[in-house]
């Protein structure tokens, strides 16, 4: 073997990629920038598909849409695909096979974890990293090396149906969880890892009107300082290796063809050195929806120059004519080479050339149980106690509990879009002709699906395959007698007597658990959330309100449990309930976690990752609004509130969440002055003054000094979960680097400026329990990407 051969594993991955590139034809290069469907290569039984030999001649570098109910079958299919790539292509370049992994590897027989806002409401980066450590092992075992996750969009508009996929409204919390996710998935060495793909670059969480796919309207400062924050943190702190573009336009230009976004900002400013994968059918959107290019070839030419490295799920702009466009000089081959090098380097870094195949044996029982304790603990930590007038925790024993509402006996609703059960149901519906608009769908999917995904009732599937239980079943673990009635669907009425039956069992109970909320489904069905399922009005559905009013009229004490992935504005009957519990879509252990909280087996510690408005008309109501904007405005003269007809503040603020114990915060200490190169220490003592063990989540908020620029009135700058026995205290110290106070200044430079930094410590974003300030002294300091600080350091000490 030559010392300069790309097969030499001792050489650096970048050099190996360059050496391999020299051996490739133009067609082979272009193929590395595309993906293909698996059914053209392999049958569901793992054997070679008819015509595969012809397909493999121009083998795309990536494989999309591969999954199955059975991990062993999936591994056989993966192995056959790689066998063809390694043994039948001229250069033996393995495929990079990807799959969704937002809250678990989207393949049958693997653990499901809470959805994005569920992970965020736990405020536990350590558990998110543990979750993705499990996902990493599972994906590698089956032969998958790229995950199309996490979603790093900062979601500022609850009308958008995809909020539940995100980590909520705050860029700092999103950054902390994005870094944790990326670290766990990619591992310390990518040769033992799976590539994380951050979605959706950029501004996708603030779509016009809250409507999916719509334009993002925001200036350069907001784009860099707010929406790019989680992405840049994951790039700089965790070595993020892949980014997926947004479908939206930024400043009028579709992101998939925007060199300003994909090269100047992403690579030049943020320091990204991985590859950009298109969201499915991006370039088709550019031509057919956005009208920014007349032909697929024109879209492809713009995209490759912009820095879009890979087109998913199949070639459109990078299709058959692409190589000819390069030969005609319509596309610069140097742009092609640049993108191909990024893809090849990723494959070398992953160790695909040395180890392209899945594991030889899959222990199905062990695989299905992997991550169970992490998923269960995340579900427990994600339950938020929003209100409690003393009704909770409920007494168990011989009491009769009525569990009423659309979530009373529907465990499948705990599995939203981008979990495997929801994905499977969407595929089955598509094959039956009930769904024809899924992004990236292919007509050849139907026959493939008929064998891989036989129709199964969703409730049966999640019970049998995931051990899921309903809230009513979980409540039965604690109560003497449980009576159950749905009363209504999520948005649609049931039969004429449904509400009467619910009222009847409420009257025969000692206490009522009203199980209300939303539902995330793909494009069809009784739903309030999901991709392509946006809402002009975020009020709790009218059918549920009517049910709640009918139950409340019985006079029986009741607690409202809201299962939701984003904020809903709540009617009076819900606001007036003695207790309100807000629970994310928690996967198989979500209902059990809620029951444990209701009966006091678990002391709630969840904190809201988004603000809950009083009314849709308040949107936006996120906590970090600029000073002098929205509800951060001062009151006009002679009036006592900003709206004539309503308070402008949230019903429940970001970071809110109660406990069954009480906490105090005392003994504030902090540095009075630091330089623009320094670090401020801010500390306080947290004490559990109640009679039971509990967890306090201490939050630090700051206002960043700036000249000539209106900054957010407050920004989350640190948080710490502090577990305390009754009567115990802990000293929490935050170390906040001046480099974390960077922002885009009036000259459009990224800098730390001298000035006063007011701050407060509390248990939510409106809780100014302890307040202080420090001064940043010296001259303004310009910050390059690697010099920026993103997350404060936290120390917890015994008192």
mmCIF file of C-alpha atoms in Angstrom, residues 13 146 182 186 190 194-198 234-235 238-243 267 272-277 309 342 345-346 349-350:
data_model
loop_
_atom_site.group_PDB
_atom_site.id
_atom_site.type_symbol
_atom_site.label_atom_id
_atom_site.label_comp_id
_atom_site.label_asym_id
_atom_site.label_seq_id
_atom_site.Cartn_x
_atom_site.Cartn_y
_atom_site.Cartn_z
ATOM 1 C CA UNK A 13 -8.961 12.064 7.772
ATOM 2 C CA UNK A 146 -25.934 10.148 11.173
ATOM 3 C CA UNK A 182 -24.230 16.670 20.521
ATOM 4 C CA UNK A 186 -20.912 12.201 18.701
ATOM 5 C CA UNK A 190 -16.249 10.388 16.192
ATOM 6 C CA UNK A 194 -22.800 9.214 15.356
ATOM 7 C CA UNK A 195 -22.960 12.574 13.609
ATOM 8 C CA UNK A 196 -25.491 15.013 15.060
ATOM 9 C CA UNK A 197 -27.346 17.185 12.535
ATOM 10 C CA UNK A 198 -28.589 20.455 13.998
ATOM 11 C CA UNK A 234 -22.682 23.187 19.805
ATOM 12 C CA UNK A 235 -20.077 23.990 17.148
ATOM 13 C CA UNK A 238 -19.126 19.961 21.160
ATOM 14 C CA UNK A 239 -17.662 19.904 17.643
ATOM 15 C CA UNK A 240 -21.021 19.674 15.846
ATOM 16 C CA UNK A 241 -20.427 17.922 12.516
ATOM 17 C CA UNK A 242 -23.599 18.503 10.512
ATOM 18 C CA UNK A 243 -26.253 21.179 10.074
ATOM 19 C CA UNK A 267 -18.614 28.796 8.463
ATOM 20 C CA UNK A 272 -18.515 25.342 11.482
ATOM 21 C CA UNK A 273 -16.320 22.791 9.654
ATOM 22 C CA UNK A 274 -18.760 19.919 9.036
ATOM 23 C CA UNK A 275 -21.222 19.352 6.207
ATOM 24 C CA UNK A 276 -24.638 20.870 5.511
ATOM 25 C CA UNK A 277 -27.426 18.412 4.687
ATOM 26 C CA UNK A 309 -23.126 19.951 0.686
ATOM 27 C CA UNK A 342 -16.530 17.570 3.618
ATOM 28 C CA UNK A 345 -13.861 13.567 5.643
ATOM 29 C CA UNK A 346 -16.949 12.855 7.747
ATOM 30 C CA UNK A 349 -13.778 10.406 10.807
ATOM 31 C CA UNK A 350 -16.662 8.020 11.496
#
